[in-house]
mmCIF file of C-alpha atoms in Angstrom:
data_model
loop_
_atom_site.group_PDB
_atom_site.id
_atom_site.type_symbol
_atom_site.label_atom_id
_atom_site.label_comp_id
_atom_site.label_asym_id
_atom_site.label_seq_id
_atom_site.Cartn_x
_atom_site.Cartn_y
_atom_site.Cartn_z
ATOM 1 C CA UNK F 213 -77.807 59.972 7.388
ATOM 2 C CA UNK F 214 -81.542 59.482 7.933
ATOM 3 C CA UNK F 215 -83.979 63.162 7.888
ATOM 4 C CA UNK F 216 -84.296 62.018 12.018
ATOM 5 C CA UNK F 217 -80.773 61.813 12.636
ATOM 6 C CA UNK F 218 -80.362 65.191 10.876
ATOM 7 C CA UNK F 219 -83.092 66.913 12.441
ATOM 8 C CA UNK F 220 -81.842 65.530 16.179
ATOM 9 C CA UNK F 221 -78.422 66.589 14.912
ATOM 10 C CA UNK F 222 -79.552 70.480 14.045
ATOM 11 C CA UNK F 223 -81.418 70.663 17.308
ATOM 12 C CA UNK F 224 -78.718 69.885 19.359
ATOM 13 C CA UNK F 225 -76.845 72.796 18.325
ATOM 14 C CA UNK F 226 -79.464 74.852 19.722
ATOM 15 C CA UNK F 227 -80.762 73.236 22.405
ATOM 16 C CA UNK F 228 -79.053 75.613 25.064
ATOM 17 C CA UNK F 229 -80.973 78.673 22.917
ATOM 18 C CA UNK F 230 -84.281 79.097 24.969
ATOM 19 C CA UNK F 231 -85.329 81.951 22.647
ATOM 20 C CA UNK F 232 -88.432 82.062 20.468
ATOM 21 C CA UNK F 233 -87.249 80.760 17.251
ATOM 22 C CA UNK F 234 -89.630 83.022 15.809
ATOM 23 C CA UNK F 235 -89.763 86.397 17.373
ATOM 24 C CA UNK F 236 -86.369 85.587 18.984
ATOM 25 C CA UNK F 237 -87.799 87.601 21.947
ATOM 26 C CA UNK F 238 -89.971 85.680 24.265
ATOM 27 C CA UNK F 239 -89.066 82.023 25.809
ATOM 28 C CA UNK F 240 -89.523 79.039 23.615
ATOM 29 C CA UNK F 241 -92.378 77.754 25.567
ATOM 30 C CA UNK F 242 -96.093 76.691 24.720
ATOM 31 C CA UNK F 243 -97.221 79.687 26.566
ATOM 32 C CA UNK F 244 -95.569 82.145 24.527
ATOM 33 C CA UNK F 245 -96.072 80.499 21.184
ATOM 34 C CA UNK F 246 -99.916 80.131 21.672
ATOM 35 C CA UNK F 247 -100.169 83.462 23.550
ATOM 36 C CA UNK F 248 -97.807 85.759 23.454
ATOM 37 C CA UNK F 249 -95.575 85.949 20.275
ATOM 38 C CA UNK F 250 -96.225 88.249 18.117
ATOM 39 C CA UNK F 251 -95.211 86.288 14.966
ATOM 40 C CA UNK F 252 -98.422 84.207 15.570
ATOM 41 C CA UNK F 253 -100.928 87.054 15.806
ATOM 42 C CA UNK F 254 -102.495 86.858 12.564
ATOM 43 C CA UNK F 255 -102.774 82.273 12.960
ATOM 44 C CA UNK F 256 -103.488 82.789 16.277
ATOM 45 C CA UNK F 257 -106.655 85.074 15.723
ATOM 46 C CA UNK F 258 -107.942 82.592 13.302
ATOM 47 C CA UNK F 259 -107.626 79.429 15.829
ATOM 48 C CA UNK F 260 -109.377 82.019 18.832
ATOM 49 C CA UNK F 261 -111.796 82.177 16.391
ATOM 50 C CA UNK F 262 -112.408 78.446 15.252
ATOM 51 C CA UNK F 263 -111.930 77.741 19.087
ATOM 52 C CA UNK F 264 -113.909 79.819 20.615
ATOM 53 C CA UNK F 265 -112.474 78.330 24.647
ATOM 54 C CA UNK F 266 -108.993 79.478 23.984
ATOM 55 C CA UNK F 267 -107.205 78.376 27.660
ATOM 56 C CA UNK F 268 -103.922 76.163 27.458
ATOM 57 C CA UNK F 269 -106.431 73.938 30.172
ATOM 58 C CA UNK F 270 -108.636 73.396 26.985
ATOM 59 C CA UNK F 271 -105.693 73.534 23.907
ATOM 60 C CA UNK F 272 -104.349 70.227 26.078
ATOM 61 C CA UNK F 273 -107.482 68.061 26.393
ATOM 62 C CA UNK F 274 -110.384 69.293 24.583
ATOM 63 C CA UNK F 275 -108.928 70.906 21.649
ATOM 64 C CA UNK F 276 -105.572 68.450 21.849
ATOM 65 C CA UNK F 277 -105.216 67.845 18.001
ATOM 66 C CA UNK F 278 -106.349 70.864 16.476
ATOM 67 C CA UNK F 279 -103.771 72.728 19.113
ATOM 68 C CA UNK F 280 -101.136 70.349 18.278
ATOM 69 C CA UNK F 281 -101.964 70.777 13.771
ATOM 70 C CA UNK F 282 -101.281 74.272 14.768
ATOM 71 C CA UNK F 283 -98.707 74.263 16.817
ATOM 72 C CA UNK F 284 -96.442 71.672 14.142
ATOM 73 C CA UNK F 285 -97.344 74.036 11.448
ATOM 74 C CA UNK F 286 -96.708 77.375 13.229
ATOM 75 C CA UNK F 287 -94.066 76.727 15.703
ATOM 76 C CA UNK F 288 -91.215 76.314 14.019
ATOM 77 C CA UNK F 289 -90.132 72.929 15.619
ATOM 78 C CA UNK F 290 -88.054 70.908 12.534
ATOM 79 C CA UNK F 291 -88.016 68.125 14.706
ATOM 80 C CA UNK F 292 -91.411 67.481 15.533
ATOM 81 C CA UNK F 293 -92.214 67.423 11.577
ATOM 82 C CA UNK F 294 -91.659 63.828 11.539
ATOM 83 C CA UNK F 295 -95.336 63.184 13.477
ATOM 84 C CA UNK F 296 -97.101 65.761 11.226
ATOM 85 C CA UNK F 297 -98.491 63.582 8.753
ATOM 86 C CA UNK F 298 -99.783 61.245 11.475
ATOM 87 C CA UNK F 299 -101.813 64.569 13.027
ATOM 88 C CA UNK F 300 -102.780 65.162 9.857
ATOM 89 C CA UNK F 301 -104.286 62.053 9.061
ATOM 90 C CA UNK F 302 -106.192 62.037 12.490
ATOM 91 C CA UNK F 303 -107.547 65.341 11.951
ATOM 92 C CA UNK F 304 -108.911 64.834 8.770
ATOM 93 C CA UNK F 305 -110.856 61.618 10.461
ATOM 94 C CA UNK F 306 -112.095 63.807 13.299
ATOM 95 C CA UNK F 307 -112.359 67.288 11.267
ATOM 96 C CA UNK F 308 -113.580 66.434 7.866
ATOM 97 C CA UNK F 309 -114.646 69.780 6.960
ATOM 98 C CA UNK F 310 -110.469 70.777 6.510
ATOM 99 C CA UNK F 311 -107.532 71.280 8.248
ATOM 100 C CA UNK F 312 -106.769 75.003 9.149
ATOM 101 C CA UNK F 313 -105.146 77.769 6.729
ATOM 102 C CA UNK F 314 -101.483 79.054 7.102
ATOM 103 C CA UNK F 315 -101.393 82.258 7.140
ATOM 104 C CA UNK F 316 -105.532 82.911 7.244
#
């Protein structure tokens, strides 16, 4: 079996858990994750910072592939890890001064 059909596999068996896979409190949304869930304060106060306009309006258009670096390595979602490298890759075009810390 191939690491997609896996991953698909291992989400399916949760795909009726709307949960925070993280803080298991809060909904599994994009919301939460970027906001609210307090798992992601310390990452989060490091991407307010590097942001400085920290509004989901902004994290979806003018901050799309920084937001979406952070949200692949902070969110927990196995089966968007397939598309990291390909983020990566952009954002080291578009960012060339480095990618942003886990755990910083």
């Amino acid at each position: 079996m191939n690491n997609r059909s896996s991953l698909t596999l291992r989400q399916a068996s949760s795909i009726n858990d709307r949960r925070c896979p993280l803080c298991k409190q809060g909904s599994h949304t994009a919301e939460h994750l970027f906001f609210k869930c307090r798992k992601l304060d310390k990452p989060r106060r490091k991407l307010y910072k590097e942001l400085g306009d920290f509004k989901m309006s902004a994290l979806v258009t003018k901050h799309v592939h920084i937001a979406t670096e952070w949200a692949l390595r902070f969110f927990n979602i196995d089966y968007l890890a397939v598309y990291e490298a390909d983020f990566q890759r952009e954002r080291a075009k578009q960012h060339p001064h480095g990618a942003l810390e886990e755990g910083d």
